Coordinates of C-alpha atoms in Angstrom, one line a residue:
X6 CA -161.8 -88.6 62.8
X7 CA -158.0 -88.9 62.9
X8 CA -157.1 -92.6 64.5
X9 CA -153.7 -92.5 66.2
X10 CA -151.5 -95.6 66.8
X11 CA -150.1 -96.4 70.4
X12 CA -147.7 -93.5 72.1
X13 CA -144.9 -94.4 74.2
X14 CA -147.1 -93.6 77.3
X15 CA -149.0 -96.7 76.5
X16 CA -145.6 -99.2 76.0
X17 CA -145.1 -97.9 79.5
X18 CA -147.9 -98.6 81.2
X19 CA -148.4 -101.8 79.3
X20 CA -144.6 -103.0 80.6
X21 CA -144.8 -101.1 84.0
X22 CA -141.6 -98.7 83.3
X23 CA -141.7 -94.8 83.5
X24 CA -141.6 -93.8 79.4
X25 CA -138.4 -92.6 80.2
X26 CA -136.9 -96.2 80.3
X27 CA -138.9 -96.7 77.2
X28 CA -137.3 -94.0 75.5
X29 CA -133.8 -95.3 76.5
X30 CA -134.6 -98.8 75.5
X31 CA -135.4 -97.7 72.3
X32 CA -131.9 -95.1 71.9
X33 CA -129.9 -98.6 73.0
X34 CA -129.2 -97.0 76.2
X35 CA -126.8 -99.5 78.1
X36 CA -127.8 -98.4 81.6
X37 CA -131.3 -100.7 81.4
X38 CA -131.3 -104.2 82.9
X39 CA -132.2 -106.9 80.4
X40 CA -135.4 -108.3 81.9
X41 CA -136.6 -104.3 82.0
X42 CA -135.0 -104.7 78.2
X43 CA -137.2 -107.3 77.3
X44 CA -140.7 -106.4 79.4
X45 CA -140.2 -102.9 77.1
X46 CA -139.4 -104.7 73.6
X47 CA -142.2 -107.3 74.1
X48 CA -145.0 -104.4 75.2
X49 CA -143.8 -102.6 71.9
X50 CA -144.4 -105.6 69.9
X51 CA -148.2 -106.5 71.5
X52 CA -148.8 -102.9 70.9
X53 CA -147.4 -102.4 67.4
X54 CA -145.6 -99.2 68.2
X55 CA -143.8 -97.3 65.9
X56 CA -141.6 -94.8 67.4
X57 CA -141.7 -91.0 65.9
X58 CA -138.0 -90.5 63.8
X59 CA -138.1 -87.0 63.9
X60 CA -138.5 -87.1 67.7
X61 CA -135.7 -89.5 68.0
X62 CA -133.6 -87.6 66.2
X63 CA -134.6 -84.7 68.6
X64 CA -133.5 -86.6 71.5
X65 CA -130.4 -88.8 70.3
X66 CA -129.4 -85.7 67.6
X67 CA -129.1 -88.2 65.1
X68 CA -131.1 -88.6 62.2
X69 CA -132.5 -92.0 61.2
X70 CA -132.1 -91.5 57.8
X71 CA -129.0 -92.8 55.7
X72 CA -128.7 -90.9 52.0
X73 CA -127.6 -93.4 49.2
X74 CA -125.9 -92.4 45.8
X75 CA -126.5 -94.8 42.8
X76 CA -126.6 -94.3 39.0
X77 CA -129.9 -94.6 37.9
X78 CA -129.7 -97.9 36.1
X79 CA -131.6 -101.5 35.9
X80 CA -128.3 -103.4 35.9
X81 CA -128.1 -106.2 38.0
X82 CA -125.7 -106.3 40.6
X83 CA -126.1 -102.1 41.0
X84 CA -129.9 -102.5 41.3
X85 CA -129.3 -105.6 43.7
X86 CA -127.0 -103.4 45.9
X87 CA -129.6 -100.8 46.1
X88 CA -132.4 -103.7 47.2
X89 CA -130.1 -105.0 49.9
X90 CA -129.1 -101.7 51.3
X91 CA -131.9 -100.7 51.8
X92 CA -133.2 -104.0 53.6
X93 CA -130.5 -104.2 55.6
X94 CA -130.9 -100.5 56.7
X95 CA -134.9 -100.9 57.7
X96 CA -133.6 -104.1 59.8
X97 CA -131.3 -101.4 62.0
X98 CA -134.3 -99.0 62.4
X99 CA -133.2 -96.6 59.0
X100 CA -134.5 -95.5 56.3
X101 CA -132.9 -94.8 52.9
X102 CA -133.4 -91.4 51.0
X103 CA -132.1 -92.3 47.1
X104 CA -130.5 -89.7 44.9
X105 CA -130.8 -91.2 41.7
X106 CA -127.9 -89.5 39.2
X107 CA -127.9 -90.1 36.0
X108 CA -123.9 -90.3 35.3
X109 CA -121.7 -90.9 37.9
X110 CA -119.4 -87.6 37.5
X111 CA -118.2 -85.0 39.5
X112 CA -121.0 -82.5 39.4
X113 CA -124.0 -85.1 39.6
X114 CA -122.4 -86.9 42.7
X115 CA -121.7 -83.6 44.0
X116 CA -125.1 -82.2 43.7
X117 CA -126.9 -85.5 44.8
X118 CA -124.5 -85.6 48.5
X119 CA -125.4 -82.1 49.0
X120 CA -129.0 -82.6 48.5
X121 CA -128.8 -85.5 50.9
X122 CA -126.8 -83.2 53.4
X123 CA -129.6 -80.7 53.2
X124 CA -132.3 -83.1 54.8
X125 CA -129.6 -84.3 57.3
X126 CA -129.3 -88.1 56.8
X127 CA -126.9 -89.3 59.4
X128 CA -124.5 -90.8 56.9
X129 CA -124.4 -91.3 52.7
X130 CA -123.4 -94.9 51.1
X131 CA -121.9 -94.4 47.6
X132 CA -122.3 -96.8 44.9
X133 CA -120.0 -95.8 42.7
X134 CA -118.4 -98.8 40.4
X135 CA -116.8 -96.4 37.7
X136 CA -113.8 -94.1 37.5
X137 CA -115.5 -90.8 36.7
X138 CA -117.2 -91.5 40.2
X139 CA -113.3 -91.1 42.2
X140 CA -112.4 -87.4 41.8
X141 CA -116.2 -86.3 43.0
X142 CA -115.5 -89.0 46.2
X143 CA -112.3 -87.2 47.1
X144 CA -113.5 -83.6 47.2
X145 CA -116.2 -84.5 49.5
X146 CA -116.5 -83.0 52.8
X147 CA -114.6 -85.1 55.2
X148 CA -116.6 -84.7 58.3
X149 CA -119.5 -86.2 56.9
X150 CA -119.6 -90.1 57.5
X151 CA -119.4 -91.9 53.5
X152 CA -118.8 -95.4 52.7
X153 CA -117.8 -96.3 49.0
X154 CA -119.2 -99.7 47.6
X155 CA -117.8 -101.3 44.5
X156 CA -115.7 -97.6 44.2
X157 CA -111.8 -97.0 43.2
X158 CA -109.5 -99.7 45.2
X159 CA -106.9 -97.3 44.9
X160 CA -108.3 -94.0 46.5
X161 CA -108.4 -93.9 50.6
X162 CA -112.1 -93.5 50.9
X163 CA -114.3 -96.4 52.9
X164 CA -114.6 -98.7 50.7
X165 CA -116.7 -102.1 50.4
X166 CA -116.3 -104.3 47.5
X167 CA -117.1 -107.8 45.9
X168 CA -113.9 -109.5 45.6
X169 CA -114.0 -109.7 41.8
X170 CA -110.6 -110.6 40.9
X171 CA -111.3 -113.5 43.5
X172 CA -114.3 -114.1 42.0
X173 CA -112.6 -114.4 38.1
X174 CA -110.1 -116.4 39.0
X175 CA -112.0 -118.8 40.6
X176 CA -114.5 -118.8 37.1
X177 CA -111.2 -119.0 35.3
X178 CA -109.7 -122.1 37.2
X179 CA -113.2 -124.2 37.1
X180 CA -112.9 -124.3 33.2
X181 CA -109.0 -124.8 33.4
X182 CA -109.3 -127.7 35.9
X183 CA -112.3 -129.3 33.8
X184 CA -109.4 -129.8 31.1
X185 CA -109.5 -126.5 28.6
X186 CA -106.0 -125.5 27.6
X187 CA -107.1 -121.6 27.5
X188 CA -110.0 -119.1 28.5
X189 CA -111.1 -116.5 26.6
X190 CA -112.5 -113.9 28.0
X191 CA -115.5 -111.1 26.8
X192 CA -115.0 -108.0 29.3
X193 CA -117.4 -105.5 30.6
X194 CA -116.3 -101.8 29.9
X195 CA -113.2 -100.7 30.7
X196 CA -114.3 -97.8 32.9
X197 CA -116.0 -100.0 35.2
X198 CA -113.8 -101.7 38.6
X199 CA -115.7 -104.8 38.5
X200 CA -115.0 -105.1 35.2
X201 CA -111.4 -104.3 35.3
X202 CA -110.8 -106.9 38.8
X203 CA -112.6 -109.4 36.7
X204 CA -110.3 -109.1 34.0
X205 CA -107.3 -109.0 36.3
X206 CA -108.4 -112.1 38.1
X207 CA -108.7 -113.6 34.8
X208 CA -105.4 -113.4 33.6
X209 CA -103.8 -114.0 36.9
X210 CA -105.3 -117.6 36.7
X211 CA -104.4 -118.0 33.1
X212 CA -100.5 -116.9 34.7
X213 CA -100.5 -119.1 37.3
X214 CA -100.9 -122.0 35.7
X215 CA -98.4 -121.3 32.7
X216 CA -101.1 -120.4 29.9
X217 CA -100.5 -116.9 28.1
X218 CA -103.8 -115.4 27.8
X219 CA -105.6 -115.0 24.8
X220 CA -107.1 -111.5 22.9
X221 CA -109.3 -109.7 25.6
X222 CA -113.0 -109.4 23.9
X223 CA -114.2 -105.8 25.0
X224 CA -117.3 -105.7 25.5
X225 CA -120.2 -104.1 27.2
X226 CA -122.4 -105.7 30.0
X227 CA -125.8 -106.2 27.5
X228 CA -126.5 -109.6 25.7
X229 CA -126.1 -107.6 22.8
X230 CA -122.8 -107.5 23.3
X231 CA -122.0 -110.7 24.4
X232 CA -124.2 -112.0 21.2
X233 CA -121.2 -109.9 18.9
X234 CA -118.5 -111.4 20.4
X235 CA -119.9 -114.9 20.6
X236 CA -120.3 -114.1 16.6
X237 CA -116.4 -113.8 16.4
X238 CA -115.9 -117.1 18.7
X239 CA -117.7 -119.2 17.6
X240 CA -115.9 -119.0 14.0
X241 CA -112.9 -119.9 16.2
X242 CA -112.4 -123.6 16.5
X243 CA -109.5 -123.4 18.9
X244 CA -112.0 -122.2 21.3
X245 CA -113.0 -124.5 23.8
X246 CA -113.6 -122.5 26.8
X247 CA -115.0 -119.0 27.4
X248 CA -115.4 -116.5 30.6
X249 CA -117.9 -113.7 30.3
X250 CA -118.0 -110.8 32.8
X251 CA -121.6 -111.1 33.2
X252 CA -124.5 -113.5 32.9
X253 CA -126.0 -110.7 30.3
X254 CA -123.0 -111.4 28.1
X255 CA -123.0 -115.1 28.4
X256 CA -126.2 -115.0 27.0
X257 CA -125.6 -113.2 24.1
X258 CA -122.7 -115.7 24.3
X259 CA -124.8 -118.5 24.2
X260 CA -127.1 -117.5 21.3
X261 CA -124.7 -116.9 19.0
X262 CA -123.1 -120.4 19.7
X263 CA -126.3 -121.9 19.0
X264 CA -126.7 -120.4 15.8
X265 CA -123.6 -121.2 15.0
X266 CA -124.2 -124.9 16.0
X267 CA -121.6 -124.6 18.6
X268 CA -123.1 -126.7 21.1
X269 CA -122.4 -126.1 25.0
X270 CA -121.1 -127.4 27.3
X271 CA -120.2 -130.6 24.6
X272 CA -118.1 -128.5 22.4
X273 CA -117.7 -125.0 24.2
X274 CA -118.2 -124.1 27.7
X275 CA -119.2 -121.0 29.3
X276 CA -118.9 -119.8 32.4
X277 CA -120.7 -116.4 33.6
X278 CA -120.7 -113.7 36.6
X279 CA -123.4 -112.5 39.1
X280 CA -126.1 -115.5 38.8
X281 CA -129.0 -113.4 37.6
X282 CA -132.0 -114.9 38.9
X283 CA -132.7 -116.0 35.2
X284 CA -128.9 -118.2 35.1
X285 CA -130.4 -121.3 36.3
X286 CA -133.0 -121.7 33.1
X287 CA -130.7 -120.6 30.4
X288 CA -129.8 -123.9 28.0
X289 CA -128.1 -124.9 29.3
X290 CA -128.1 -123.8 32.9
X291 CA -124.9 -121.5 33.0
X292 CA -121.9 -121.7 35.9
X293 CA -121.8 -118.9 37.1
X294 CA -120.1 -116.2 39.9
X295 CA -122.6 -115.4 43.0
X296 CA -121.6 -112.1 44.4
X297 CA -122.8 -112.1 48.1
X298 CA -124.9 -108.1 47.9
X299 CA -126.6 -108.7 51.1
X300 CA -123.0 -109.5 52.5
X301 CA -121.7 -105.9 51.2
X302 CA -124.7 -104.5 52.4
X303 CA -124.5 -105.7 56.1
X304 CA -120.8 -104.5 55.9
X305 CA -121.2 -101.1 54.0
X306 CA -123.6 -100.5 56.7
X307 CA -122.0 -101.4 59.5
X308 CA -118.9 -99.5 58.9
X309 CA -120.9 -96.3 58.4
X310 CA -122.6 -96.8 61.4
X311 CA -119.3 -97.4 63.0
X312 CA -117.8 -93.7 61.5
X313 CA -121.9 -92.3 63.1
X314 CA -121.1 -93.4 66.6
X315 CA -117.0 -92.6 66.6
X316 CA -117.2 -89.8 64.5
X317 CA -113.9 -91.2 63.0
X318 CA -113.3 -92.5 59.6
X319 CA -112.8 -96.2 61.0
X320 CA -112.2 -99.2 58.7
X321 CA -110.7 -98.4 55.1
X322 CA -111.6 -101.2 52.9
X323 CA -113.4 -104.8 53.2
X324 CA -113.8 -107.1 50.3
X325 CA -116.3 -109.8 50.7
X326 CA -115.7 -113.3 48.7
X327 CA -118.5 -114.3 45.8
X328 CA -119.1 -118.2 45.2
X329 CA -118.7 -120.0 42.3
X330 CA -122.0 -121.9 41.4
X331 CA -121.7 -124.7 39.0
X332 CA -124.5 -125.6 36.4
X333 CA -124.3 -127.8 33.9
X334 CA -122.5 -124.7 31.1
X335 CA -118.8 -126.4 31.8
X336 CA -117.8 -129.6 30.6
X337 CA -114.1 -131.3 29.5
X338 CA -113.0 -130.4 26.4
X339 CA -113.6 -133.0 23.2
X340 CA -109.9 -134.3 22.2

């Protein structure tokens, strides 16, 4: 036999309100006095109600679902977007619906929006941190609210974005004001934006204070990578001070200095970006960039809600500031 959970004729009768006013409590309606407000969200909570979605949607029109677009990829900071998006989005009553791509082109973005438009989701966040994602943004239909994260800087779609050059140069001035001369610097790929404002806010530190900076060390965003590179710089005794565009890289960065018997922070230090959960246990514990994802989330979220209410495009563009967070990875250099 089928056991069914409270209805909203129960919350009613439980808070003494007609279930209209328990309906319009839970649509946010602003024509309810706040003790009413209150008797109605505390007879919800005794009873554990969960309100039907579809049936909201039926009477607000508005669906309570929000479509998200992300590359299907176990990379940190895309993955720990996703995670936060869709926390914050439960903690305003949504849920998320994922279309999973796996290249972040034209056609695939394409493809996964209109699928996402087919179940009606009230509005679709983008992550899209590479430039093949920009020309798909553009072409997309313009009535339907969209918010960008980590997307092009330089297109007019809603955008919401770590700060990265912020973010670099702030990496970059912790090693130049513990003494280094110079900062090298082992990139992620050149098609990603977080990887081109980290390498922007790189060499406008260097700039600033006088210091030309050094050969850019392309990279990818694996240890692997960052393992090759720290090969070539560690063979390099002028270098004395190195910025890696992830904490994945610094790793590899860190092994290959060790075999090399390059010891860090004593004789190289290294500085990293994202603070992986793993950061604080390398050897030694590596400095590192904190981007703030549950910041982006509550914003990417909030301006699409604000475009669902309006129906206007609203805000263009909102960075939020990352935090440095200093280990024990940076030290003065040995004269």
């Amino acid at each position: 036999m089928a056991v069914h959970g409270p209805a909203m004729t129960d919350v009613a009768r439980l808070a003494g309100v007609s279930h209209q006013t328990v309906s319009r409590v839970l649509n946010g309606h602003p024509n309810v006095r706040e003790q009413t407000r209150l008797r109605v969200r505390a007879a919800i909570a005794e009873l554990g109600y969960r309100p039907n979605g579809a049936a909201r949607a039926l009477v607000t029109g508005r669906s309570q679902v929000i479509g998200v677009v992300a590359q299907n990829t176990t990379l940190y900071g895309p993955a720990s977007l996703l995670a936060a998006l869709e926390q914050t989005a439960a903690e305003e009553g949504f849920a998320v619906s994922v279309g999973s791509v796996r290249n972040l082109d034209h056609g695939s973005i394409s493809a996964a929006v209109e699928r996402h438009l087919s179940h009606r989701v009230a509005g679709i966040v983008v992550i899209a941190p590479v430039e093949s994602a920009g020309e798909a943004l553009e072409h997309l239909p313009k009535d339907v609210p969209l918010v960008t994260v980590d997307g092009d800087p330089s297109r007019p779609v809603p955008l919401v974005t770590v700060d990265q050059v912020a973010g670099a140069r702030a990496a970059t001035q912790h090693l130049l004001d513990a003494g280094h001369r110079t900062v090298w610097h082992v990139s992620g790929p050149s098609d990603w934006f977080d990887s081109v404002g980290r390498i922007d806010g790189w060499r406008q530190a260097l700039l600033a204070a006088g210091v030309e900076p050094p050969p850019l060390m392309p990279g990818d965003w694996s240890a692997a990578s960052g393992y090759r590179s720290g090969q070539m710089l560690a063979r390099m005794p002028e270098v004395t001070a190195v910025f890696t565009a992830n904490d994945h890289l610094a790793l590899g960065v860190l092994r290959a200095l060790h075999e090399f018997g390059r010891r860090v922070p004593d004789e190289i230090s290294v500085v990293g970006f994202d603070d992986v959960p793993e950061a604080a246990y390398f050897i030694p514990p590596l400095t590192t960039v904190r981007p703030d994802f549950d910041a982006v989330a509550r914003a990417s979220l909030q301006m699409l809600l604000a475009q669902i209410e309006s129906g206007t495009g609203g805000a263009l563009r909102q960075t939020i500031a990352p935090a440095l967070v200093a280990r024990e990875s940076v030290a003065p250099p040995r004269h």
